[in-house]
Amino acid sequence: MVVVLVLVLLMLVIKPWQQSTVERFAATGIDDTLPDQDSLYEGEPWSPSPKKDGYAIAVENNHYALYVDPVTTKIFVQDKGSGYRWNSNPTEEELAGETVKGQLLDNLQSPFILTHVRTQGADQTVREYMNSKSPNMETSLIRHENGLQIDYWFPDKQIGFTIQYELTEDGLKVKVPAAGIREEGEHVLFSLDVLPHFGAAKTGEDGYLFVPDGPGGLIRYDTTHANLSRGYIHQVYGKELTNAGNISMLGQNREDIAYPVFGLKRGEHAYVAIMSKGEGSANVVALAPGQRSSFYNVFSSQIYREEYLYRMSRLATPSKAIQKRILDLDREVEYRFLNGEHATYIGMANAYRDYLQESGFLGEALQPVEHVPLYLKLMGGNYENAFGRVQYVAATTFDQATEIVGRLQQQGIPSLQTIFYGWQNEGDYNMLKRFPIEKSLGGESGAKSFVDAMKESGVGVAFFEDFLWVDSASSFSGKTDAIRGIDGTAYTEEGWYVAKPMHTAVSAANTIDKLKDIGVQGIHYSGLGEILVQDYELSGIRTREYTKTIYNGLLDYTRKALGTASVERGNAYVLGSTDYIDGVPSSSSYDFMIDETVPFYPIVLHGFVPYTFGEGNLRDDVDAEFLKAIEYGALPAFFVTHDDSRKLKNTPVGGLYSSRFDKWESRIVEEYGSFDSLSELYSLRIVHHERLSDQRYMTTYEDGTRVMVDYAAKSFKVEKGAAR
């Protein structure tokens, strides 16, 4: 009876807060409504009459024709302009020398590979595979105005799904509607590889696979790396945070995928594939000969359920399990075909940029500037635990920040954007208590004086903030406000919760109201552009699609309320809602599969979203990383303090190991001059990039300007030229 009474009292305490959060979220005007799911085609089954080669034309437009083999359900797309044929699977001639047999050989001849698991029994984590050659498979074809629908049913396992192929003006769109998934027995869908051998190539061909490793990675058609890797298999936007302890991830330290794109080049023909729906629950997979076949292939593997580790008790050994509920999402991959001089990673990047513009995901082009901005991060300070109490350690007061900016302006730096860190009361000791602004920095009056001084001198001011991670020792309710992991428990990491997206938005909105009164012009967000989460609520899964919707809505809300919003890292889903990206991926993960790192993502961004790499005072290799920023079209950034950074060694920002402004002042001015010499390129698109030799690279802009970087000589030069 006492326990019941306590629970009732808790509910009475919690419910009003929950309701106010919902009401406050509604007041922001942020729309968390997800788009309607795709519909299945309706109509009579289509029974085509194939030609001698077994294929029948299903649909065509002015540029392409889609053919299907109604027996095997293989497809190919004929490019009417170039005459090139894109096959879903290797041809009989290409398979003549294939050495794999059994299941692997069947997979090579199927337009999909379905992985399923059981929901009952002791073998629930045992994965089984099916393809279009599986016994007793049933298919049904429906032809649509501009597409073809194929329904697959496996009666032995009581499982099925639907694929829709649609021609576009640029190529082929492949859809797997959530409405077409059927699970009517004890077997359920685990993953689905979509067109896993589309355009597959052989060793020795001219070309490469493109994968979204760091800024971009090429895997050339040779066998040098085939025996050094198990393949490139990585989830878009990174492994699910609440499942990061999965044993398959242990020991890996790599760049998460920031943009949902892969590609393939064969001679004068190429495609770029854009995962346009459900991409956050998909892997990009690239394989070399010797791994599953004798071909190079790249594809998307759609994730429908996660494998995870769980404990029956704190003392028990972790066990593997498969999540029960399906990730009920539409999946879509758009292939854009490229020919001739466009059949390169540059052409792929241009095509992806075109897609983002057409879809409204990129925003307006940047306007020309007389001088490029210097992004100056200023660390106010943070807390430390000393002698049993918490105390704030100030490294840069607001008055000192004003002085630093003034000194840079006096030395000829005319364009600055500042980001102030550690302004909260006691720093990030209690992320639920940000106000009043830390008094040892100058408090609210000091903050307002700083902001006013910056406005008067034409300098932008944003405050850095993290609304995702909340200390579990605070008054934050993990039970109601933290995301839940696959096992249903509130997710924590080293004593920190991750807030539900709605809670993040409400916390940010409350903060924005107060910062607006001070005159702050924007918020620089940690987490929103780099961490995408799913919330496994007991009532149903809040997918990454939902989180994306909330985060983008919050960025738009911030821009409307304050003027600007910016993010760290800049995963592709925020591109249309951010004014600046800090820490864009600039280097590879040093994967054995990758032959060459290329600036695919910078090519997409340049001229549309300003971006920086690492801070100039925190580089591992000062010269090489500076030149990489020049080669890839990035902007200058430095992270400074007024006092020596050693003051902060016992605080959460101890990694700021060299930041004292007066030690870096001359370097900042010198380096800014180099970046500013390229100011005419700020708003221009990158149209070409070329490796001239092992240490020399050339980047070309749309006005014909060429920037050549020589890493051996530690220098760069600029040449004007005619527009391409």
XYZ file of C-alpha atoms in Angstrom:
724
model
C 0.000 0.000 0.000
C 2.862 2.356 0.889
C 4.592 1.587 -2.446
C 1.399 2.359 -4.386
C 0.971 5.665 -2.540
C 4.568 6.666 -3.338
C 4.061 5.877 -7.022
C 0.875 7.949 -7.133
C 2.674 10.897 -5.526
C 5.520 10.597 -8.022
C 3.060 10.626 -10.901
C 1.421 13.756 -9.527
C 4.820 15.444 -9.347
C 6.025 14.340 -12.778
C 2.896 14.789 -14.849
C 2.603 18.615 -14.596
C 6.248 18.981 -15.654
C 5.695 16.652 -18.600
C 2.631 18.573 -19.618
C 4.438 21.907 -19.412
C 7.218 20.508 -21.582
C 4.704 19.450 -24.211
C 2.946 22.809 -23.995
C 6.236 24.715 -24.155
C 7.314 22.669 -27.145
C 4.031 23.407 -28.890
C 4.573 27.116 -28.227
C 7.849 27.046 -30.171
C 5.976 26.190 -33.340
C 8.461 23.436 -34.135
C 6.670 20.867 -36.248
C 7.507 17.302 -35.241
C 5.114 15.739 -37.734
C 6.722 13.115 -39.935
C 5.688 12.834 -43.593
C 3.152 10.206 -44.598
C 4.598 6.865 -45.528
C 4.806 5.803 -49.153
C 1.875 3.936 -50.655
C 1.961 0.684 -52.547
C 0.969 0.647 -56.208
C -2.510 -0.626 -56.916
C -3.669 -2.414 -60.016
C -3.766 -5.728 -61.818
C -0.641 -7.918 -61.816
C 1.519 -7.427 -64.880
C 2.619 -10.478 -66.878
C 5.188 -9.242 -69.409
C 6.307 -11.058 -72.543
C 10.114 -10.990 -72.388
C 12.450 -10.967 -75.383
C 14.987 -13.688 -76.133
C 17.338 -12.393 -73.442
C 14.573 -12.860 -70.859
C 13.995 -9.128 -70.265
C 10.911 -7.014 -70.935
C 10.696 -3.248 -70.925
C 8.766 -2.035 -67.886
C 8.876 1.746 -68.195
C 10.847 4.439 -69.995
C 11.228 8.197 -70.214
C 13.201 10.527 -72.480
C 16.539 9.506 -70.983
C 16.300 5.968 -69.633
C 14.512 2.656 -70.048
C 13.945 0.112 -67.273
C 13.945 -3.592 -68.153
C 13.060 -6.542 -65.920
C 13.423 -10.317 -66.098
C 10.056 -11.466 -64.666
C 11.486 -14.837 -63.626
C 14.658 -13.774 -61.802
C 13.459 -10.170 -61.162
C 16.859 -8.884 -62.228
C 16.707 -5.444 -63.803
C 18.832 -3.190 -65.946
C 18.600 0.478 -66.892
C 19.487 1.532 -70.417
C 20.986 5.013 -70.719
C 19.547 6.252 -74.017
C 22.100 9.030 -74.339
C 25.289 7.033 -73.866
C 23.917 3.597 -74.700
C 25.403 2.247 -71.466
C 23.580 -0.521 -69.622
C 23.493 -0.550 -65.823
C 22.878 -4.133 -64.656
C 21.513 -5.089 -61.266
C 23.768 -8.150 -61.351
C 26.848 -9.403 -63.202
C 26.073 -10.856 -66.622
C 26.527 -14.526 -67.476
C 29.762 -13.636 -69.266
C 31.081 -11.795 -66.197
C 30.157 -14.753 -63.970
C 32.034 -17.243 -66.145
C 35.176 -17.031 -64.037
C 33.459 -16.738 -60.660
C 34.806 -19.116 -57.999
C 32.273 -18.694 -55.173
C 29.478 -21.247 -54.970
C 26.267 -21.971 -53.103
C 24.652 -19.096 -51.222
C 27.304 -16.578 -52.282
C 26.819 -17.422 -55.958
C 23.048 -17.159 -55.583
C 23.487 -13.762 -53.935
C 25.485 -12.580 -56.946
C 22.497 -13.330 -59.161
C 19.860 -11.643 -56.995
C 18.791 -7.958 -56.881
C 18.523 -8.207 -53.086
C 19.759 -10.154 -50.088
C 17.309 -10.505 -47.194
C 18.574 -11.374 -43.726
C 16.041 -12.682 -41.211
C 16.003 -13.979 -37.656
C 13.546 -15.877 -35.489
C 11.477 -14.354 -32.714
C 11.164 -17.597 -30.758
C 13.557 -20.211 -29.455
C 17.170 -20.196 -28.354
C 18.561 -19.249 -31.772
C 17.019 -15.788 -32.036
C 20.331 -14.180 -33.011
C 21.109 -16.717 -35.753
C 20.844 -14.977 -39.113
C 19.579 -16.692 -42.219
C 19.612 -15.375 -45.771
C 17.255 -15.388 -48.718
C 17.455 -14.022 -52.245
C 15.564 -14.211 -55.524
C 16.804 -17.781 -56.074
C 15.411 -19.049 -52.769
C 13.033 -22.035 -53.161
C 9.289 -21.413 -53.292
C 9.645 -17.641 -53.565
C 6.502 -15.972 -54.910
C 6.530 -12.710 -56.881
C 3.939 -10.332 -58.235
C 4.629 -7.426 -60.614
C 2.583 -4.240 -60.987
C 3.473 -1.641 -63.578
C 2.926 2.014 -62.691
C 2.981 5.204 -64.750
C 6.705 5.747 -64.229
C 7.744 2.685 -62.299
C 7.595 -1.000 -61.497
C 6.597 -2.684 -58.238
C 7.743 -6.190 -57.333
C 6.236 -7.950 -54.322
C 8.244 -10.807 -52.822
C 6.775 -13.462 -50.546
C 8.569 -16.395 -48.932
C 5.845 -18.759 -47.730
C 8.284 -21.074 -45.948
C 9.283 -18.250 -43.607
C 6.058 -16.228 -43.777
C 7.944 -13.049 -44.593
C 7.829 -10.633 -47.504
C 8.604 -7.146 -48.781
C 8.116 -4.848 -51.762
C 10.562 -3.030 -54.034
C 9.530 -0.151 -56.286
C 11.707 1.008 -59.179
C 10.990 4.448 -60.631
C 12.763 6.256 -63.439
C 13.668 9.909 -62.953
C 15.162 12.521 -65.266
C 18.562 11.729 -63.738
C 18.397 7.972 -63.307
C 16.728 5.408 -61.082
C 14.936 5.635 -57.749
C 14.658 2.449 -55.683
C 12.095 2.360 -52.867
C 11.288 -0.164 -50.168
C 7.993 1.057 -48.640
C 7.344 0.228 -45.005
C 3.783 -0.643 -46.054
C 5.144 -3.566 -48.072
C 6.887 -5.345 -45.176
C 5.048 -8.516 -44.143
C 5.990 -10.581 -41.083
C 3.349 -13.223 -40.391
C 5.272 -15.958 -38.612
C 8.160 -16.400 -36.222
C 10.704 -15.138 -38.779
C 11.244 -11.361 -38.976
C 13.281 -9.027 -41.142
C 16.743 -8.119 -39.831
C 18.273 -6.310 -42.830
C 17.833 -5.927 -46.574
C 20.667 -5.342 -49.035
C 19.256 -3.331 -51.945
C 20.819 -3.913 -55.397
C 24.025 -5.172 -53.769
C 25.772 -5.787 -57.112
C 24.471 -2.875 -59.166
C 27.208 -2.048 -61.688
C 29.712 -4.405 -60.001
C 33.232 -4.167 -61.452
C 36.219 -6.480 -61.873
C 39.859 -6.076 -60.904
C 41.868 -4.098 -63.447
C 39.023 -1.962 -64.741
C 39.410 1.812 -64.944
C 37.506 3.285 -62.048
C 36.765 3.072 -58.349
C 34.145 2.773 -55.653
C 33.325 5.955 -53.765
C 32.490 5.714 -50.047
C 31.617 8.514 -47.566
C 34.711 8.019 -45.418
C 35.655 11.361 -43.843
C 35.525 13.989 -46.611
C 35.383 11.180 -49.199
C 37.212 7.948 -50.024
C 38.102 6.077 -53.211
C 38.613 2.306 -53.499
C 40.355 1.584 -56.788
C 39.942 -1.638 -58.731
C 43.057 -3.502 -57.665
C 43.600 -6.227 -55.080
C 46.186 -4.416 -52.938
C 43.876 -3.977 -49.983
C 41.497 -6.896 -50.462
C 43.216 -9.147 -47.915
C 43.718 -6.359 -45.358
C 40.066 -5.638 -44.626
C 36.764 -7.386 -44.087
C 35.092 -4.703 -46.148
C 33.777 -1.209 -45.618
C 30.544 -1.625 -43.594
C 29.479 1.417 -41.616
C 26.207 3.006 -40.548
C 25.208 6.413 -41.863
C 25.574 9.068 -39.118
C 27.352 6.531 -36.934
C 26.358 3.499 -34.930
C 23.230 3.901 -32.826
C 24.427 5.652 -29.652
C 22.512 3.458 -27.219
C 24.001 0.410 -28.925
C 27.599 1.645 -29.087
C 28.644 -1.172 -26.753
C 27.861 -3.769 -29.403
C 30.864 -6.090 -29.543
C 31.198 -5.570 -33.290
C 32.251 -1.955 -32.594
C 34.926 -2.595 -29.991
C 38.374 -1.328 -30.935
C 37.125 0.906 -33.742
C 38.025 4.580 -33.795
C 36.883 6.165 -37.016
C 35.055 9.035 -38.655
C 31.314 8.462 -38.628
C 29.585 8.841 -41.992
C 28.355 12.435 -42.289
C 26.443 12.224 -45.586
C 24.333 9.365 -47.030
C 26.066 8.873 -50.366
C 28.085 6.225 -52.206
C 29.118 5.799 -55.807
C 30.763 3.703 -58.493
C 32.813 4.568 -61.584
C 33.496 2.226 -64.520
C 35.476 3.902 -67.267
C 33.446 6.727 -68.813
C 30.333 5.887 -66.806
C 29.440 6.334 -63.145
C 26.616 6.714 -60.708
C 26.174 8.442 -57.390
C 23.635 6.867 -55.034
C 21.852 9.088 -52.517
C 19.994 7.476 -49.629
C 17.063 9.863 -49.488
C 14.735 8.104 -47.004
C 15.549 6.049 -43.929
C 19.250 6.700 -44.436
C 20.003 6.930 -40.716
C 19.053 3.257 -40.367
C 21.268 1.951 -43.151
C 24.835 0.846 -43.684
C 27.038 1.778 -46.609
C 28.785 -1.414 -47.703
C 31.738 -1.663 -50.093
C 33.405 -4.981 -50.847
C 36.494 -5.993 -52.776
C 37.282 -9.290 -54.535
C 37.965 -12.092 -52.107
C 35.511 -10.897 -49.493
C 32.217 -12.282 -50.841
C 32.878 -12.624 -54.559
C 35.416 -11.700 -57.225
C 33.748 -8.306 -57.807
C 33.998 -4.790 -56.438
C 30.573 -3.646 -55.327
C 29.001 -0.928 -53.194
C 25.436 -0.715 -51.882
C 23.087 0.202 -49.046
C 22.151 -2.371 -46.439
C 18.906 -1.322 -44.783
C 18.709 -1.973 -41.036
C 15.327 -3.117 -39.700
C 16.431 -4.478 -36.351
C 19.536 -4.053 -34.199
C 21.518 -6.695 -32.401
C 22.459 -5.566 -28.918
C 23.936 -6.718 -25.620
C 21.848 -6.905 -22.486
C 22.280 -8.051 -18.898
C 19.709 -9.892 -16.823
C 21.384 -8.328 -13.773
C 24.418 -6.201 -12.974
C 26.462 -9.289 -12.195
C 25.369 -11.338 -15.190
C 27.435 -11.813 -18.337
C 26.036 -9.788 -21.261
C 24.007 -11.741 -23.796
C 23.157 -10.988 -27.413
C 19.612 -10.216 -28.442
C 17.683 -8.815 -31.400
C 15.281 -5.926 -30.896
C 11.650 -6.990 -31.105
C 10.098 -3.976 -32.806
C 10.859 -3.213 -36.430
C 12.240 0.158 -37.527
C 9.117 1.026 -39.453
C 10.570 3.385 -42.068
C 10.298 3.918 -45.803
C 13.638 3.345 -47.516
C 14.725 5.082 -50.705
C 17.942 5.228 -52.737
C 18.263 7.519 -55.748
C 20.855 6.645 -58.385
C 22.017 9.493 -60.634
C 23.923 8.403 -63.716
C 26.968 10.289 -65.017
C 28.915 10.044 -68.266
C 32.139 11.290 -69.799
C 33.970 14.041 -67.901
C 31.231 14.035 -65.265
C 31.860 10.382 -64.369
C 34.196 11.235 -61.454
C 33.947 11.900 -57.743
C 33.706 15.597 -58.652
C 30.707 14.834 -60.855
C 29.229 12.750 -58.049
C 29.626 15.649 -55.590
C 28.039 18.061 -58.068
C 25.107 15.680 -58.564
C 24.621 15.354 -54.803
C 24.707 19.141 -54.439
C 22.096 19.396 -57.208
C 19.922 16.914 -55.335
C 20.218 18.909 -52.099
C 19.289 22.133 -53.874
C 16.355 20.583 -55.701
C 15.069 19.071 -52.460
C 15.457 22.303 -50.492
C 18.056 20.803 -48.152
C 20.953 23.177 -48.862
C 19.697 26.741 -48.673
C 20.737 29.783 -50.669
C 24.185 30.318 -52.167
C 26.551 32.508 -50.163
C 27.001 36.131 -51.168
C 30.459 37.424 -52.166
C 32.521 39.032 -49.397
C 35.401 41.463 -49.379
C 37.097 39.553 -46.555
C 36.590 36.015 -45.273
C 35.474 35.656 -41.635
C 37.803 34.443 -38.914
C 35.916 32.122 -36.556
C 37.268 32.956 -33.115
C 36.279 30.682 -30.242
C 36.703 32.177 -26.778
C 36.758 29.917 -23.728
C 35.353 31.682 -20.695
C 36.206 28.821 -18.351
C 34.663 25.881 -16.536
C 34.306 24.263 -13.144
C 36.616 22.085 -11.108
C 36.112 20.092 -7.942
C 38.488 21.421 -5.309
C 38.594 20.692 -1.592
C 35.173 19.091 -1.653
C 33.427 21.949 -3.409
C 32.745 23.131 -6.925
C 34.449 26.303 -8.075
C 34.494 28.056 -11.421
C 37.862 28.715 -13.073
C 37.754 31.794 -15.297
C 40.167 31.921 -18.246
C 38.611 34.743 -20.306
C 36.232 37.330 -18.898
C 33.863 39.222 -21.162
C 36.036 42.335 -20.844
C 39.109 40.324 -21.806
C 37.253 38.868 -24.788
C 36.453 42.390 -25.934
C 40.127 43.268 -25.613
C 41.204 40.211 -27.660
C 38.851 41.061 -30.506
C 39.983 44.676 -30.449
C 43.642 43.682 -30.748
C 42.928 41.507 -33.774
C 40.979 44.289 -35.441
C 43.796 46.729 -34.796
C 46.147 44.367 -36.633
C 44.050 44.314 -39.766
C 41.552 41.474 -39.325
C 38.337 43.116 -40.545
C 35.877 40.203 -40.385
C 35.308 38.094 -37.268
C 32.660 35.766 -35.909
C 33.001 34.941 -32.218
C 31.715 31.936 -30.283
C 31.810 32.210 -26.479
C 32.173 28.999 -24.458
C 31.709 28.325 -20.759
C 29.411 31.276 -20.070
C 26.910 29.296 -17.990
C 26.650 29.512 -14.220
C 29.454 27.224 -12.963
C 30.157 26.217 -16.561
C 28.631 22.884 -17.484
C 28.509 21.602 -13.909
C 24.717 21.690 -13.943
C 23.283 21.840 -17.453
C 19.814 22.510 -16.048
C 21.011 25.714 -14.342
C 22.588 27.970 -16.937
C 21.541 31.266 -15.429
C 22.535 33.638 -14.001
C 25.513 33.946 -16.348
C 28.746 33.132 -14.518
C 29.540 36.139 -12.314
C 33.331 35.686 -12.409
C 33.186 36.371 -16.164
C 31.232 39.571 -15.607
C 27.732 38.225 -15.223
C 24.812 39.329 -17.343
C 25.957 42.954 -17.454
C 29.410 41.883 -18.638
C 27.877 39.635 -21.292
C 25.665 42.473 -22.517
C 28.591 44.887 -22.654
C 30.584 42.349 -24.680
C 27.724 41.750 -27.094
C 27.102 45.489 -27.499
C 30.791 46.137 -28.184
C 30.869 43.397 -30.790
C 27.767 44.732 -32.538
C 29.258 48.210 -32.637
C 32.384 46.878 -34.338
C 30.499 44.581 -36.736
C 31.469 41.292 -35.088
C 28.959 38.461 -34.745
C 28.436 36.782 -31.365
C 27.151 33.264 -30.755
C 27.127 31.393 -27.456
C 28.132 27.735 -27.389
C 25.663 25.321 -25.833
C 24.970 21.615 -25.421
C 21.352 20.620 -24.813
C 21.789 16.880 -25.404
C 23.929 15.661 -22.517
C 22.650 16.156 -18.967
C 24.428 15.146 -15.759
C 22.610 12.278 -14.090
C 23.423 13.828 -10.701
C 21.235 16.837 -11.494
C 17.482 17.185 -11.034
C 16.957 15.879 -14.566
C 14.568 12.913 -14.655
C 16.145 10.029 -16.503
C 12.908 8.105 -16.255
C 10.834 10.614 -18.193
C 13.272 12.869 -20.067
C 16.195 10.685 -21.174
C 16.203 8.580 -24.308
C 15.862 4.862 -23.779
C 18.131 2.204 -25.166
C 17.055 -0.897 -27.036
C 16.727 -2.745 -23.731
C 14.151 -0.188 -22.577
C 16.279 1.443 -19.863
C 17.253 5.116 -19.719
C 20.543 5.479 -21.557
C 23.522 6.803 -19.587
C 27.196 7.154 -20.422
C 29.720 7.853 -17.671
C 27.079 9.526 -15.534
C 25.428 11.532 -18.312
C 21.966 11.149 -19.808
C 21.010 12.056 -23.368
C 17.864 14.166 -23.349
C 14.863 13.307 -25.467
C 14.699 15.531 -28.567
C 11.608 17.344 -27.282
C 13.343 18.092 -23.974
C 16.377 19.364 -25.896
C 14.182 21.722 -27.918
C 12.379 23.048 -24.848
C 15.634 23.634 -22.927
C 17.060 25.469 -25.919
C 13.943 27.594 -26.373
C 14.025 28.643 -22.704
C 17.678 29.602 -23.048
C 17.088 31.474 -26.292
C 14.480 33.670 -24.597
C 17.070 34.873 -22.081
C 19.967 35.209 -24.517
C 17.777 37.272 -26.816
C 17.389 39.901 -24.077
C 21.172 40.152 -23.852
C 21.485 40.573 -27.615
C 23.298 37.341 -28.438
C 22.999 36.732 -32.184
C 23.057 32.966 -32.291
C 23.758 29.625 -30.660
C 26.553 27.285 -31.680
C 25.140 23.830 -30.935
C 27.044 20.792 -29.810
C 25.417 17.481 -30.688
C 22.673 18.529 -33.078
C 24.874 18.174 -36.151
C 26.842 15.138 -35.058
C 24.743 12.823 -32.868
C 21.512 11.365 -34.177
C 19.639 9.161 -31.730
C 16.716 6.802 -31.611
C 14.548 6.686 -28.529
C 13.241 3.207 -27.764
C 10.253 4.363 -25.758
C 8.037 1.696 -24.249
C 5.120 2.956 -26.319
C 7.042 2.792 -29.602
C 10.341 3.723 -31.236
C 11.061 7.391 -31.888
C 13.339 6.913 -34.871
C 16.229 8.989 -36.136
C 13.803 10.505 -38.634
C 11.867 11.997 -35.723
C 15.060 13.296 -34.104
C 16.148 14.904 -37.386
C 12.809 16.682 -37.607
C 13.107 18.108 -34.070
C 16.743 19.177 -34.469
C 16.157 20.945 -37.764
C 13.081 22.625 -36.329
C 15.156 23.836 -33.387
C 17.855 25.242 -35.674
C 15.232 27.098 -37.695
C 13.631 28.381 -34.485
C 17.024 29.655 -33.307
C 17.708 31.454 -36.565
C 14.315 33.132 -36.424
C 14.672 34.168 -32.774
C 18.339 35.206 -32.647
C 19.567 35.461 -36.222
C 21.945 32.523 -36.634
C 22.389 28.874 -35.685
C 25.513 26.816 -36.216
C 26.666 23.287 -35.457
C 29.670 21.082 -34.972
C 30.587 18.512 -37.647
C 27.524 19.128 -39.807
C 25.905 15.830 -40.751
C 23.953 16.247 -43.971
C 20.508 16.452 -42.355
C 21.269 19.960 -40.939
C 22.614 21.553 -44.118
C 19.505 23.569 -44.870
C 19.212 24.894 -41.311
C 22.729 25.951 -40.308
C 24.715 29.120 -40.948
C 28.132 27.618 -40.243
C 29.710 24.210 -39.644
C 32.660 23.749 -37.304
C 34.837 20.655 -37.600
C 33.739 19.312 -40.984
C 35.393 15.900 -41.588
C 38.746 16.632 -43.214
C 40.682 13.378 -42.934
C 40.001 9.704 -43.519
C 39.600 6.927 -40.987
C 42.748 5.319 -42.398
C 40.680 2.335 -43.433
C 42.656 -0.381 -45.225
C 40.065 -0.294 -47.997
C 40.626 3.375 -48.863
C 43.201 4.191 -51.547
C 42.758 7.962 -51.655
C 41.001 10.638 -49.629
C 39.179 13.282 -51.693
C 37.185 16.469 -50.838
C 33.741 15.199 -51.832
C 31.863 16.808 -48.928
C 33.733 20.154 -49.149
C 32.884 20.270 -52.879
C 29.218 19.874 -51.955
C 29.356 22.587 -49.282
C 31.603 25.260 -50.752
C 29.748 28.389 -51.805
C 26.683 27.420 -49.752
C 27.680 26.778 -46.128
C 30.814 28.251 -44.464
C 32.915 25.564 -42.775
C 36.111 25.151 -40.809
C 38.328 22.189 -39.891
C 40.365 21.951 -36.683
C 41.431 25.084 -34.822
C 44.768 26.545 -35.921
C 46.246 26.371 -32.420
C 45.217 22.765 -31.758
C 46.604 20.993 -34.815
C 48.731 17.864 -34.645
C 50.633 18.838 -37.815
C 50.517 22.622 -38.135
C 51.657 22.953 -41.755
C 49.879 19.931 -43.252
C 46.524 20.718 -41.624
C 46.764 24.376 -42.617
C 47.403 23.388 -46.242
C 44.561 20.856 -46.117
C 42.189 23.666 -45.142
C 43.453 25.730 -48.094
C 43.141 22.780 -50.501
C 39.617 21.931 -49.330
C 38.302 25.521 -49.235
C 37.842 25.800 -45.457
C 37.912 29.004 -43.387
C 40.274 29.961 -40.527
C 39.420 29.134 -36.902
C 41.244 29.514 -33.588
C 40.270 28.625 -30.007
C 41.812 31.002 -27.467
C 41.826 32.072 -23.831
C 43.159 35.217 -22.233
C 44.938 33.351 -19.436
C 47.196 30.353 -19.750
C 45.277 27.170 -20.533
C 47.008 25.383 -17.659
C 44.416 26.979 -15.404
C 41.844 24.657 -16.989
C 43.762 21.383 -16.664
C 41.466 20.072 -13.901
C 38.265 21.131 -15.654
C 36.254 19.314 -18.336
C 38.071 21.405 -20.990
C 41.528 20.160 -20.061
C 42.105 19.239 -23.701
C 42.507 22.912 -24.578
C 46.253 22.509 -24.169
C 47.589 25.593 -25.988
C 45.231 28.547 -26.145
C 46.777 31.640 -24.538
C 45.967 34.432 -26.957
C 49.153 36.475 -26.702
C 51.187 33.392 -27.665
C 49.102 32.823 -30.778
C 48.281 36.391 -31.735
C 50.916 36.774 -34.459
C 50.147 33.343 -35.911
C 46.446 34.177 -36.087
C 47.152 37.408 -37.966
C 49.621 35.729 -40.341
C 47.379 32.759 -41.084
C 44.322 34.923 -41.555
C 46.172 36.812 -44.267
C 46.692 33.578 -46.194
C 43.032 32.611 -45.985
C 41.891 36.130 -46.810
C 43.948 36.098 -50.008
C 41.303 33.635 -51.247
C 38.322 35.821 -50.297
C 37.129 36.038 -53.916
C 36.481 32.283 -53.793
C 34.263 32.393 -50.682
C 30.940 32.233 -52.546
C 32.089 30.121 -55.507
C 31.541 26.439 -56.184
C 34.467 24.047 -56.486
C 34.262 22.538 -59.965
C 37.398 20.421 -60.140
C 39.981 18.767 -57.914
C 43.060 16.930 -59.065
C 46.018 15.094 -57.607
C 49.032 16.354 -59.560
C 51.596 14.175 -57.765
C 52.082 12.494 -54.390
C 52.441 15.862 -52.630
C 50.745 18.321 -54.980
C 47.015 18.961 -55.446
C 44.961 21.468 -57.398
C 41.475 22.781 -56.624
C 39.615 24.733 -59.322
C 36.717 27.124 -58.757
C 33.897 28.109 -61.082
C 35.573 31.382 -62.103
C 38.602 29.408 -63.290
C 40.833 30.224 -60.307
C 43.207 27.382 -59.450
C 44.662 26.854 -55.979
C 47.708 24.568 -55.980
C 48.947 23.122 -52.701
C 52.411 21.606 -52.338
C 52.766 19.636 -49.110
C 56.458 18.909 -49.691
C 57.276 22.609 -50.091
C 54.749 23.593 -47.391
C 53.276 26.246 -49.656
C 50.388 27.102 -51.941
C 49.877 29.400 -54.901
C 46.895 30.849 -56.728
C 46.464 31.181 -60.481
C 43.682 33.072 -62.179
C 42.139 31.457 -65.238
C 39.173 31.322 -67.537
C 35.975 29.859 -66.103
C 35.397 26.196 -66.891
